[in-house]
Amino acid sequence: MITIEHLTKRYGAQVAVSDVSFTCQPGTVTGFLGPNGAGKSTTMRSLVGLATATSGTATIAGRAYQDLPNPGRQVGVLLDAGAQHAGRTGREVLTLSAMTLGVGRQRVDDVLGQVGLAGRPAGKRLGNYSLGMRQRLGLATALLGDPQVLVLDEPANGLDPEGIFWMRGLLRGFADRGGTVLLSSHLLHEVEAVADQLVVISGGRIVAQGTKSELLADTGGTLVRGPDRALLAKALETAGIGVSPGPDDALVADAEALAVGQAVAAAGVVVTELRPAGGAGLEDLFRSLTSSDSGNGQQVQEVLA
Ligand SMILES: Nc1ncnc2c1ncn2[C@@H]1O[C@H](COP(=O)(O)OP(=O)(O)OP(=O)(O)O)[C@@H](O)[C@H]1O
């Protein structure tokens, strides 16, 4: 489990992260979202002992990273996939890491296979790796110690669509086996597809957090459409459900889909479409929370709480 409590990090007068608190539970993937400079990397670097918190704490299984015995066996970290020696091969990088961690050579082959770098790619020098291959190697390094926790900063950066799909499966499988994943990404659709929990940060402050279903819950009523719009409206109003005009001759009913379905069924009215009216998804949520005129982050969080 990852626990961030009232974490603040200042660089001189620059406040990178301000009073950030959230937890990541075993068995879940947490998507950590925010615009450039929001404080994602600083939070993750504080969590793995690469930045010293000005105040507050960031712990893994109740301990600071540097206090964990052999932390690489407990936490897999991918912060900057480019930060490797260009003259080494992928296999050499992993073999050196395996020696440092005290894991067997077999594990090197295991993770090379797991990330799709087995065979010839493993023998190539990193200078000849594509960005996507470097990301795969970074993931292999993170997985090497068979950790229970993964902290990944932009792991999908540079992966092609097939690679992104593959990574989604890898992270989902890791969490489903009881692992804890904290994942930052700019790829909102990707995060939406894989994360159970979302934490949105902007200007160093958390502006929203919760399960994906909580944050993306549709509060915009139910869109309903049928061949006889007037009859449909009457059926809903008779059932005490308010209606307003929707797009393209549809109606937006001020009730959940189940209540709308029950009302039209009771009235014997034909419908051709019935679905949540909003469904704007993560992109709209992200924009509304992180745009510079979104106002006070605390207020936004309270609205969503
Ligand atoms: N070593 C540092 N010295 C001074 N300021 C820093 C340092 N590291 C980060 N910052 C500042 O802290 C703020 C948060 O940066 P951070 O890298 O954590 O954001 P981020 O959300 O990871 O951004 P990105 O999506 O661009 O990677 C930024 O304003 C950044 O300029």
PDB file of C-alpha atoms and ligand atoms in Angstrom, residues 11 14 16 35-42 186, ligand 1:
ATOM      1  CA  TYR A  11      12.237  24.162  -4.278  1.00  0.00           C
ATOM      2  CA  GLN A  14       8.720  27.295  -5.886  1.00  0.00           C
ATOM      3  CA  ALA A  16       6.077  21.909  -6.448  1.00  0.00           C
ATOM      4  CA  PRO A  35      -0.956  18.869 -16.666  1.00  0.00           C
ATOM      5  CA  ASN A  36       2.746  19.590 -17.192  1.00  0.00           C
ATOM      6  CA  GLY A  37       4.363  20.899 -14.048  1.00  0.00           C
ATOM      7  CA  ALA A  38       1.443  19.826 -11.841  1.00  0.00           C
ATOM      8  CA  GLY A  39       3.634  17.936  -9.368  1.00  0.00           C
ATOM      9  CA  LYS A  40       3.249  14.292 -10.420  1.00  0.00           C
ATOM     10  CA  SER A  41       6.948  13.521 -10.785  1.00  0.00           C
ATOM     11  CA  THR A  42       7.821  15.380  -7.601  1.00  0.00           C
ATOM     12  CA  HIS A 186      -0.891  12.110 -20.036  1.00  0.00           C
TER      13      HIS A 186
HETATM   14  N1  LIG B   1      14.569  20.131  -9.072  1.00  0.00           N
HETATM   15  C1  LIG B   1      13.698  21.125  -9.200  1.00  0.00           C
HETATM   16  N2  LIG B   1      14.030  22.388  -8.922  1.00  0.00           N
HETATM   17  C2  LIG B   1      13.150  23.404  -9.033  1.00  0.00           C
HETATM   18  N3  LIG B   1      11.871  23.257  -9.408  1.00  0.00           N
HETATM   19  C3  LIG B   1      11.457  22.004  -9.699  1.00  0.00           C
HETATM   20  C4  LIG B   1      12.339  20.878  -9.617  1.00  0.00           C
HETATM   21  N4  LIG B   1      11.628  19.777  -9.947  1.00  0.00           N
HETATM   22  C5  LIG B   1      10.386  20.178 -10.249  1.00  0.00           C
HETATM   23  N5  LIG B   1      10.285  21.519 -10.082  1.00  0.00           N
HETATM   24  C6  LIG B   1       9.079  22.323 -10.317  1.00  0.00           C
HETATM   25  O1  LIG B   1       8.020  21.743  -9.574  1.00  0.00           O
HETATM   26  C7  LIG B   1       6.806  21.800 -10.316  1.00  0.00           C
HETATM   27  C8  LIG B   1       6.254  20.393 -10.454  1.00  0.00           C
HETATM   28  O2  LIG B   1       7.075  19.679 -11.368  1.00  0.00           O
HETATM   29  P1  LIG B   1       6.866  18.127 -11.666  1.00  0.00           P
HETATM   30  O3  LIG B   1       8.029  17.700 -12.505  1.00  0.00           O
HETATM   31  O4  LIG B   1       6.639  17.410 -10.399  1.00  0.00           O
HETATM   32  O5  LIG B   1       5.523  18.150 -12.507  1.00  0.00           O
HETATM   33  P2  LIG B   1       4.860  17.002 -13.408  1.00  0.00           P
HETATM   34  O6  LIG B   1       3.416  16.993 -13.037  1.00  0.00           O
HETATM   35  O7  LIG B   1       5.600  15.732 -13.236  1.00  0.00           O
HETATM   36  O8  LIG B   1       5.036  17.573 -14.860  1.00  0.00           O
HETATM   37  P3  LIG B   1       5.236  16.831 -16.287  1.00  0.00           P
HETATM   38  O9  LIG B   1       3.906  16.275 -16.643  1.00  0.00           O
HETATM   39  O10 LIG B   1       5.632  17.941 -17.175  1.00  0.00           O
HETATM   40  O11 LIG B   1       6.299  15.786 -16.118  1.00  0.00           O
HETATM   41  C9  LIG B   1       7.134  22.472 -11.632  1.00  0.00           C
HETATM   42  O12 LIG B   1       6.802  23.838 -11.525  1.00  0.00           O
HETATM   43  C10 LIG B   1       8.621  22.293 -11.767  1.00  0.00           C
HETATM   44  O13 LIG B   1       9.198  23.356 -12.492  1.00  0.00           O
END
